[in-house]
């Protein structure tokens, strides 16, 4: 048995263990042992990192005179030291996470955190800056090792329906922890005489609490225990990037996430200067911007589960990208003409009506970033090979670090060239539109799912029943009644995986729809009498889809119904199964039925008393009408005769 099989079986076992644990929403995960201890462990770690970093930054900025590190450089030096291990050791960390049991790694890292904080306690008490800088590097190293473990643990502990919600909770928790860490660190270190003591006590207490909670995390078996670790970070980093590049959808998603970190780092790094120089606010105003940004990210992250109907809905990614550009650009217009004034307090700042537009832009921008990033993280976890998942996450961390460093350099260059901070925000907002368009052209699946998501949420009230019958991995043939020109789009909206459609070649001539189906790599099929070569080629391509382990959909009626009734099934399905069996593939057949679409805007023109009428029921079957997709249980390939499949689909049409 190869390592890939072991990894798949590990994930399958995890899915089986949690399938019974249905819950109403992502917050219910906090009551379950497989998630709650892990959540609070990572929450405490993120809070401690930021409490320590911010308190140390304030100390060397306001309380100590360090000749070799002026206050203006303190934040940059501390931030660079923390992120340096991500560049140096992420590749090694990914190997460790794949090779060893993940819970043991987490507990070891929490033990290490306690040791680092004990050393930091000495540094705070003695005011020893080199010791504290060494602790910053060690905390960065600890976070570097924890990153791949964290994101590789989630798909082992959660099923596909929970993965988006779990990622959303982790993303929200991380930003809340960052916010609390910064606020508490700043408040504690500022207390005269006892500030440093309070900080070191808080850091040690949080580290101990995190270690105590980590003891309750369930075991997460190694996915590649036979892996031989390559300790050379340079060669392993290159190997990880090449490994990630083998799956282009995953690799381009890594680039998409890294761009989000580039985008976000520009805003986060400029908050203090933006608050003082542009908004004319004091330190409290800068903190308010961080609060608004964190709340926005958390809200967007949590919305992903609801908007995605508890599936990994990558259609939200373009929605998030659009929001990031719109509100990033509007932030420029909202802040460029603010009149100069003395530094405003928090109460004075919120009393100015123009400032509410700035805060709204910032909140909606960060909420869009949450909608953008969470489905991408979940997609990477879902599509990465289990035995290599942690190393793919490590490649993501490397790219994130490189993009964040690049954002600092580019922002610094733009400031040196005389650009204002609002102008930098405008440039980044415009660049985001270009980058997003480029990514969605490279990976049209994002755009297609966005169209499907919009249609299923805003054009119809779309309800899916039995979607748990769509297999999460392996080949399968989906058979469905053919009611309208948008059947394929609605089926895409219901599936957590890409679907390749075999469709009548004439539909590709329809404007817009034809373009979408070509982007979706739909397979055009023509009657053998019209084009024998195209006919045979269609079945060859269909067989290759199943051989690759993907989902193939076919409308066995052969054409859109003209009277709203289910038409007899043709024999194309049998030919597809026969071709698949020649390749040693025996895919199950999943019957489906679309309901209440006949008579809608996109159904075929009807004949009424000899006259063609596009819509005989435009109001009852118009915008926001109720539409359903009923998914039945799988039929084994050996039993999948057209007559039986017809009966199954007909029965699903009658299901309420």
XYZ file of C-alpha atoms in Angstrom:
656
model
C 0.000 0.000 0.000
C 1.535 3.378 -1.005
C 1.693 6.514 1.146
C -1.017 8.200 -0.880
C -3.420 5.405 -0.009
C -2.454 5.636 3.655
C -3.130 9.375 3.604
C -6.492 8.945 1.949
C -7.492 6.268 4.418
C -6.481 8.521 7.302
C -8.659 11.312 5.978
C -11.500 8.897 5.223
C -11.354 7.615 8.792
C -11.505 11.158 10.090
C -14.512 11.920 7.896
C -16.245 8.757 9.129
C -15.567 9.643 12.762
C -17.145 13.062 12.454
C -19.994 12.430 10.073
C -22.369 11.793 12.949
C -21.457 15.036 14.648
C -23.784 17.279 12.651
C -24.014 20.777 14.030
C -26.106 23.833 13.159
C -23.148 26.194 12.540
C -19.429 26.637 13.024
C -19.753 27.883 16.612
C -20.981 24.433 17.641
C -17.464 23.162 16.866
C -16.336 24.936 20.040
C -18.269 22.309 22.010
C -16.470 19.407 20.372
C -13.185 17.976 21.554
C -11.809 17.464 18.043
C -11.865 21.252 17.494
C -12.242 23.254 20.725
C -8.881 22.418 22.401
C -7.089 22.990 19.102
C -8.867 26.344 18.610
C -7.959 27.642 22.064
C -4.397 26.359 21.723
C -3.802 28.307 18.519
C -5.713 31.301 19.946
C -3.458 31.461 23.004
C -0.348 31.157 20.840
C -1.355 34.020 18.540
C -2.300 36.192 21.536
C 0.998 35.501 23.289
C 3.080 36.220 20.190
C 1.481 39.613 19.739
C 1.376 40.537 23.426
C 5.114 39.856 23.644
C 5.998 41.587 20.363
C 3.939 44.721 21.005
C 5.043 45.093 24.624
C 8.684 44.717 23.550
C 8.196 47.271 20.748
C 6.658 49.802 23.142
C 9.433 49.190 25.672
C 12.290 49.886 23.248
C 10.387 52.793 21.690
C 9.385 54.691 24.830
C 11.179 53.261 27.877
C 14.718 52.301 26.818
C 17.445 54.163 24.981
C 19.125 51.679 22.637
C 21.813 53.437 20.603
C 22.096 50.714 17.976
C 18.318 50.392 17.470
C 16.546 53.772 17.262
C 12.784 53.828 18.005
C 11.886 54.345 14.339
C 13.601 51.053 13.481
C 12.362 48.986 16.433
C 9.118 47.822 14.838
C 10.837 46.916 11.578
C 13.634 44.958 13.295
C 11.253 43.044 15.556
C 8.875 42.269 12.682
C 11.730 41.138 10.424
C 13.213 38.854 13.110
C 9.811 37.250 13.710
C 9.180 36.564 10.012
C 12.738 35.417 9.171
C 12.178 31.803 10.378
C 9.210 31.503 8.001
C 11.610 32.014 5.104
C 14.340 29.773 6.509
C 12.513 26.855 8.103
C 8.998 26.537 6.622
C 10.115 23.781 4.255
C 11.579 21.731 7.105
C 8.477 22.391 9.219
C 6.220 20.992 6.504
C 8.199 17.748 6.448
C 7.998 17.432 10.244
C 4.213 17.929 10.162
C 3.769 15.240 7.484
C 6.120 12.736 9.132
C 5.045 12.871 12.785
C 1.799 12.715 14.732
C 0.510 16.285 14.826
C -0.804 16.502 18.379
C 2.592 15.490 19.767
C 4.189 18.279 17.727
C 1.671 20.811 19.037
C 2.327 19.833 22.666
C 6.101 20.015 22.141
C 5.722 23.493 20.629
C 3.667 24.647 23.603
C 6.411 23.320 25.924
C 8.899 25.299 23.858
C 6.737 28.411 24.206
C 6.893 28.122 27.995
C 10.694 27.862 27.847
C 10.971 30.869 25.517
C 8.764 32.960 27.785
C 10.871 32.010 30.783
C 13.952 33.340 28.955
C 11.976 36.419 27.928
C 11.102 37.014 31.590
C 14.817 37.431 32.305
C 15.105 39.777 29.334
C 12.240 41.987 30.514
C 13.472 42.144 34.099
C 17.057 43.033 33.096
C 16.124 45.169 30.096
C 18.370 42.957 27.960
C 17.379 43.782 24.383
C 19.567 41.119 22.636
C 17.953 38.383 24.775
C 14.478 39.644 23.911
C 15.384 39.819 20.208
C 16.561 36.198 20.416
C 13.198 35.296 21.970
C 11.407 37.072 19.114
C 13.308 34.873 16.642
C 12.508 31.738 18.668
C 8.801 32.642 18.814
C 8.892 33.123 15.049
C 10.500 29.680 14.738
C 7.813 28.152 16.952
C 5.092 29.777 14.817
C 6.842 28.560 11.662
C 6.632 24.931 12.792
C 3.073 25.358 14.070
C 1.690 26.788 10.784
C 1.784 23.598 8.646
C 0.606 21.516 11.611
C -2.359 23.828 12.171
C -3.696 23.786 8.625
C -2.930 20.092 8.071
C -4.742 19.160 11.308
C -8.061 20.736 10.261
C -8.896 18.464 7.270
C -8.036 15.428 9.412
C -10.406 16.533 12.181
C -13.246 18.079 10.150
C -15.338 16.836 7.244
C -15.866 18.773 4.011
C -19.036 20.447 5.299
C -17.162 21.691 8.373
C -13.908 22.717 6.729
C -14.960 26.209 5.658
C -16.527 26.924 9.045
C -13.482 25.568 10.876
C -11.115 27.698 8.815
C -13.357 30.694 9.362
C -13.271 30.164 13.125
C -9.474 29.827 13.102
C -9.080 32.943 10.934
C -11.445 34.916 13.140
C -9.779 33.633 16.308
C -6.327 34.528 15.024
C -7.226 38.151 14.306
C -9.089 38.535 17.608
C -6.040 37.076 19.380
C -3.742 39.484 17.518
C -5.965 42.386 18.508
C -6.204 41.343 22.171
C -2.470 40.636 22.329
C -1.591 44.079 21.007
C -4.076 45.877 23.271
C -3.151 43.954 26.433
C 0.577 44.180 25.710
C 0.365 47.935 25.229
C -1.691 48.455 28.383
C 0.470 46.250 30.631
C 3.870 47.592 29.582
C 2.681 51.189 30.031
C 1.991 50.774 33.771
C 4.781 52.631 35.624
C 7.345 50.552 37.567
C 5.520 47.206 37.310
C 4.755 47.158 33.570
C 7.528 44.719 32.658
C 6.635 42.372 35.518
C 3.006 42.327 34.380
C 4.040 41.522 30.820
C 6.315 38.622 31.746
C 3.703 37.174 34.122
C 1.004 37.446 31.425
C 3.233 35.776 28.803
C 4.074 32.844 31.076
C 0.470 32.405 32.259
C -0.856 32.385 28.676
C 1.831 29.891 27.617
C 0.931 27.590 30.527
C -2.788 27.873 29.752
C -2.139 27.036 26.097
C -0.123 23.969 27.080
C -2.863 22.791 29.435
C -5.509 23.068 26.701
C -3.244 21.337 24.161
C -3.315 18.223 26.332
C -6.947 17.659 25.282
C -6.362 17.772 21.504
C -7.151 14.329 19.989
C -4.419 12.446 18.176
C -3.916 13.251 14.480
C -1.901 10.426 12.850
C 1.081 11.101 10.618
C 0.154 11.121 6.935
C 3.615 10.169 5.637
C 5.513 8.433 8.470
C 8.112 6.982 6.089
C 9.252 10.402 4.893
C 13.009 11.032 5.049
C 13.551 14.625 6.161
C 15.773 16.841 4.040
C 17.382 19.280 6.497
C 18.700 21.573 3.754
C 16.183 24.470 3.848
C 17.192 25.875 0.454
C 16.798 22.673 -1.563
C 13.694 21.645 0.385
C 12.082 25.049 -0.137
C 12.604 24.676 -3.881
C 11.284 21.096 -3.758
C 8.144 22.231 -1.889
C 7.422 24.949 -4.415
C 7.844 22.453 -7.275
C 5.579 19.985 -5.454
C 2.900 22.642 -5.034
C 3.214 23.581 -8.710
C 2.249 20.045 -9.764
C -1.384 20.877 -8.930
C -1.933 24.167 -10.765
C -5.236 24.966 -9.026
C -3.569 24.566 -5.631
C -0.421 26.454 -6.626
C -2.336 29.386 -8.070
C -4.476 29.417 -4.940
C -1.260 29.702 -2.923
C -0.332 32.721 -5.020
C -3.815 34.140 -4.441
C -3.488 33.827 -0.659
C 0.004 35.307 -0.745
C -1.350 38.269 -2.671
C -3.983 38.755 0.052
C -1.178 38.932 2.644
C 0.656 41.450 0.427
C -2.553 43.493 0.208
C -3.303 43.288 3.930
C 0.284 43.988 5.006
C 0.241 47.309 3.146
C -2.780 48.483 5.134
C -1.693 47.076 8.506
C 1.805 48.534 8.259
C 0.476 51.998 7.423
C -2.181 52.235 10.155
C -0.079 54.293 12.640
C 1.053 56.782 9.959
C -2.390 56.832 8.322
C -4.031 57.599 11.675
C -1.617 60.414 12.527
C -0.738 62.022 9.179
C -3.974 61.575 7.211
C -6.760 61.191 9.768
C -5.027 63.459 12.336
C -5.812 61.068 15.154
C -3.816 60.005 18.205
C -2.703 56.527 19.273
C -6.270 55.600 20.230
C -7.406 56.268 16.671
C -4.647 53.984 15.342
C -5.891 51.281 17.722
C -9.457 51.855 16.515
C -8.369 51.196 12.932
C -6.818 47.898 14.032
C -10.026 46.988 15.894
C -12.199 47.767 12.856
C -9.866 45.801 10.567
C -9.848 42.776 12.892
C -13.628 42.780 13.309
C -14.028 42.975 9.525
C -11.695 40.028 8.904
C -13.449 37.986 11.595
C -16.913 38.788 10.233
C -15.955 37.911 6.668
C -14.331 34.672 7.809
C -17.416 33.605 9.752
C -19.786 34.502 6.912
C -18.091 32.010 4.588
C -19.848 28.995 6.089
C -23.317 30.567 5.837
C -22.846 32.005 2.342
C -21.300 28.752 1.132
C -24.099 26.571 2.544
C -21.495 24.765 4.675
C -19.457 23.695 1.648
C -16.057 24.873 0.455
C -17.509 27.609 -1.760
C -14.720 29.112 -3.849
C -17.313 31.251 -5.625
C -16.906 33.639 -2.676
C -13.290 34.362 -3.682
C -14.168 36.667 -6.631
C -16.795 38.347 -4.430
C -14.108 39.053 -1.845
C -11.659 40.268 -4.498
C -14.253 42.686 -5.887
C -14.887 44.054 -2.397
C -11.167 44.429 -1.666
C -10.736 46.586 -4.766
C -13.926 48.651 -4.441
C -13.434 49.562 -0.796
C -9.653 49.919 -1.085
C -10.143 52.445 -3.901
C -12.948 54.233 -2.052
C -10.696 54.530 0.999
C -8.503 56.797 -1.132
C -11.429 59.048 -2.045
C -12.750 59.042 1.530
C -9.437 60.127 3.061
C -7.704 62.310 0.478
C -9.435 65.645 1.252
C -9.687 65.543 5.044
C -8.834 69.008 6.454
C -5.715 69.343 8.658
C -6.250 69.627 12.403
C -4.613 69.035 15.758
C -4.400 65.402 16.839
C -7.895 64.170 17.598
C -8.841 61.970 20.514
C -10.965 58.898 19.936
C -14.211 60.681 20.859
C -13.331 63.679 18.682
C -12.473 61.402 15.772
C -15.745 59.450 15.780
C -17.710 62.707 16.061
C -16.610 63.725 12.532
C -19.106 62.336 9.937
C -16.458 61.977 7.182
C -14.513 59.552 9.363
C -17.382 57.063 9.379
C -16.948 56.544 5.643
C -13.270 55.758 6.262
C -14.163 53.220 8.945
C -16.901 51.683 6.783
C -14.451 51.270 3.890
C -11.905 49.685 6.200
C -14.466 47.308 7.730
C -15.883 46.231 4.349
C -12.407 45.925 2.827
C -11.250 43.601 5.603
C -14.531 41.664 5.546
C -13.966 41.105 1.823
C -10.454 39.848 2.604
C -12.008 37.270 4.944
C -14.421 36.126 2.202
C -11.447 35.915 -0.174
C -8.990 33.997 1.989
C -10.988 31.382 3.920
C -12.345 29.464 0.871
C -8.841 29.504 -0.647
C -7.337 27.982 2.487
C -10.092 25.351 2.566
C -9.611 24.564 -1.140
C -5.874 24.013 -0.631
C -6.544 21.696 2.298
C -9.190 19.782 0.329
C -7.305 19.457 -2.972
C -3.777 18.811 -1.653
C -2.607 15.224 -1.541
C -2.959 14.176 2.141
C 0.579 12.795 2.378
C 2.000 16.140 1.196
C -0.555 18.534 2.682
C 1.659 20.019 5.413
C 4.472 20.597 2.925
C 2.047 22.405 0.614
C 1.023 24.602 3.564
C 4.726 25.187 4.225
C 5.137 26.334 0.620
C 2.223 28.695 1.240
C 3.951 30.128 4.322
C 7.150 30.693 2.345
C 5.273 32.538 -0.387
C 3.296 34.543 2.194
C 6.511 35.679 3.876
C 8.086 36.661 0.544
C 5.005 38.638 -0.492
C 4.843 40.421 2.874
C 8.506 41.406 2.642
C 7.880 42.602 -0.913
C 4.895 44.682 0.263
C 7.069 46.462 2.840
C 9.769 47.177 0.276
C 7.339 48.403 -2.392
C 5.368 50.557 0.068
C 8.636 52.066 1.285
C 9.742 52.848 -2.283
C 6.394 54.475 -3.093
C 6.630 56.644 0.020
C 10.189 57.632 -0.922
C 8.910 58.638 -4.370
C 6.548 61.087 -2.702
C 3.278 59.179 -2.759
C 0.804 59.822 0.027
C -0.641 56.955 2.055
C -4.111 57.304 0.426
C -2.414 57.153 -2.984
C -0.688 53.915 -1.972
C -4.072 52.514 -0.941
C -5.424 53.502 -4.377
C -2.518 51.801 -6.162
C -2.979 48.601 -4.155
C -6.745 48.603 -4.778
C -6.214 48.964 -8.537
C -3.434 46.368 -8.531
C -5.749 43.964 -6.701
C -8.271 44.215 -9.534
C -5.571 43.359 -12.082
C -4.095 40.499 -10.027
C -7.525 39.041 -9.251
C -8.557 39.145 -12.915
C -5.310 37.411 -13.874
C -5.780 34.666 -11.246
C -9.383 34.042 -12.272
C -8.387 33.744 -15.919
C -5.675 31.249 -14.969
C -8.083 29.340 -12.717
C -11.537 29.862 -14.302
C -13.055 27.538 -11.694
C -13.186 30.503 -9.289
C -15.084 32.635 -11.797
C -17.437 29.818 -12.761
C -18.273 29.065 -9.148
C -18.871 32.778 -8.586
C -21.400 32.849 -11.433
C -23.027 29.700 -10.025
C -23.080 31.196 -6.526
C -24.660 34.454 -7.714
C -27.295 32.614 -9.738
C -28.175 30.217 -6.939
C -28.431 33.018 -4.353
C -29.812 36.033 -6.220
C -31.644 34.719 -9.295
C -33.289 31.705 -7.661
C -34.017 30.521 -4.158
C -32.006 27.363 -4.655
C -32.416 24.405 -2.302
C -30.304 21.265 -2.514
C -31.383 17.980 -0.943
C -29.193 14.910 -0.647
C -25.945 16.653 -1.620
C -24.125 14.339 0.797
C -24.579 11.699 -1.941
C -22.109 13.548 -4.182
C -18.789 11.769 -3.508
C -15.981 13.944 -2.127
C -13.305 11.983 -3.984
C -12.984 9.515 -6.827
C -14.743 9.318 -10.212
C -18.517 9.385 -10.566
C -21.061 9.993 -13.316
C -23.882 12.434 -12.532
C -27.108 12.031 -14.534
C -29.774 14.730 -14.397
C -32.924 15.835 -16.191
C -32.414 18.692 -18.659
C -34.846 21.543 -18.062
C -33.046 24.785 -18.940
C -29.930 26.396 -20.336
C -28.575 26.970 -16.808
C -28.904 23.413 -15.467
C -25.134 22.934 -15.504
C -24.537 26.175 -13.583
C -26.981 25.194 -10.837
C -25.452 21.717 -10.584
C -22.033 23.346 -10.190
C -23.405 25.443 -7.338
C -24.446 22.262 -5.515
C -21.166 20.373 -5.824
C -18.083 20.895 -3.639
C -15.975 19.538 -6.509
C -15.532 20.594 -10.140
C -17.889 18.907 -12.616
C -17.100 18.269 -16.272
C -20.231 18.298 -18.436
C -21.017 16.445 -21.659
C -23.290 18.897 -23.491
C -25.009 19.388 -26.832
C -22.554 21.204 -29.114
C -25.204 23.773 -30.065
C -25.274 25.273 -26.577
C -21.707 26.485 -27.093
C -23.010 28.912 -29.741
C -25.165 30.781 -27.217
C -23.546 34.116 -26.190
C -22.172 34.281 -22.618
C -23.307 30.739 -21.769
C -21.102 29.305 -24.487
C -18.108 31.219 -23.112
C -18.795 29.988 -19.594
C -19.076 26.361 -20.705
C -15.839 26.610 -22.674
C -14.105 28.018 -19.565
C -15.554 25.084 -17.615
C -13.968 22.688 -20.133
C -17.377 21.223 -20.939
C -17.291 18.472 -23.555
C -19.327 19.227 -26.706
C -21.029 16.230 -28.252
C -22.652 16.130 -31.681
C -24.857 13.366 -33.123
C -22.835 10.657 -34.860
C -24.785 11.334 -38.067
C -23.677 15.000 -38.067
C -20.048 14.691 -37.002
C -18.739 11.152 -36.315
C -15.284 12.448 -35.319
C -16.645 14.916 -32.752
C -18.957 12.206 -31.435
C -16.095 9.777 -30.776
C -13.848 12.503 -29.422
C -16.478 13.488 -26.860
C -16.575 9.965 -25.419
C -12.779 9.777 -25.349
C -12.615 13.006 -23.345
C -15.374 11.772 -21.032
C -13.443 8.567 -20.366
C -10.323 10.598 -19.548
C -12.255 12.686 -17.000
C -13.292 9.531 -15.139
C -9.812 8.045 -15.454
C -8.482 11.198 -13.750
C -10.837 10.569 -10.833
C -13.150 13.528 -11.521
C -16.906 14.061 -11.718
C -18.584 13.753 -15.124
C -22.150 14.965 -15.714
C -24.448 14.004 -18.561
C -28.032 14.874 -19.454
C -29.283 11.484 -20.764
C -32.364 12.991 -22.441
C -30.011 14.423 -25.059
C -31.680 17.856 -25.195
C -33.645 20.333 -23.116
C -37.213 19.194 -22.617
C -39.805 21.040 -24.724
C -42.832 20.292 -22.592
C -41.430 20.155 -19.063
C -41.736 16.374 -18.861
C -38.902 13.888 -18.418
C -37.923 12.469 -21.806
C -36.636 8.904 -22.417
C -32.952 8.380 -21.624
C -30.635 7.639 -24.534
C -27.815 5.123 -24.569
C -24.903 7.560 -24.260
C -24.567 6.806 -20.565
C -23.905 3.130 -21.338
C -21.192 4.016 -23.818
C -19.504 6.267 -21.243
C -19.522 3.478 -18.640
C -18.218 0.937 -21.143
C -15.330 3.232 -22.107
C -14.529 3.806 -18.432
C -14.479 0.074 -17.724
C -11.969 -0.395 -20.545
C -9.650 1.836 -18.499
C -10.326 -0.182 -15.349
C -12.654 2.467 -13.882
C -16.092 1.552 -12.515
C -17.620 4.858 -11.431
C -20.884 4.968 -9.492
C -23.768 6.798 -11.158
C -25.486 9.524 -9.130
C -29.074 10.360 -10.203
C -30.202 13.991 -9.839
C -33.364 15.941 -10.556
C -33.810 19.694 -11.010
C -37.260 20.850 -9.941
C -39.432 23.894 -10.670
C -37.189 25.247 -13.445
C -39.577 24.609 -16.337
C -41.175 27.856 -17.490
C -38.390 29.989 -16.033
C -36.384 32.604 -17.922
C -33.812 30.082 -19.120
C -35.993 27.152 -20.143
C -36.628 26.356 -23.798
C -39.339 28.313 -25.595
C -42.717 26.605 -25.294
C -45.364 26.084 -27.961
C -48.781 27.427 -26.946
C -51.512 27.036 -29.585
C -48.881 27.013 -32.267
C -47.275 30.229 -31.038
C -43.838 30.423 -29.463
C -43.854 31.974 -25.992
C -40.607 32.467 -24.086
C -42.151 32.515 -20.633
C -45.702 31.382 -19.972
C -45.256 31.883 -16.207
C -42.801 34.796 -15.910
C -43.848 35.819 -12.415
C -44.220 32.430 -10.759
C -41.026 31.188 -12.393
C -39.104 34.469 -12.530
C -36.432 35.971 -10.302
C -36.126 34.458 -6.822
C -38.491 31.606 -7.617
C -37.949 28.407 -5.657
C -35.749 25.930 -7.494
C -34.489 22.619 -6.199
C -31.914 19.937 -6.892
C -32.606 16.500 -5.417
C -29.639 14.126 -5.327
C -30.242 10.382 -5.022
C -28.094 7.547 -3.765
C -25.451 6.052 -6.039
C -26.235 3.300 -8.516
C -23.328 0.858 -9.086
C -21.894 1.010 -12.598
C -22.922 -2.599 -13.285
C -26.603 -1.834 -12.596
C -26.777 1.549 -14.345
C -29.190 0.827 -17.196
C -31.037 3.770 -18.827
C -34.428 2.451 -17.697
C -33.366 2.170 -14.048
C -31.735 5.607 -14.075
C -34.895 7.063 -15.636
C -36.951 5.613 -12.767
C -34.557 7.015 -10.170
C -34.596 10.531 -11.663
C -38.382 10.397 -12.087
C -38.704 9.456 -8.419
C -36.493 12.362 -7.403
C -38.707 14.755 -9.382
C -41.587 13.738 -7.126
C -39.561 14.254 -3.943
C -40.659 17.286 -1.971
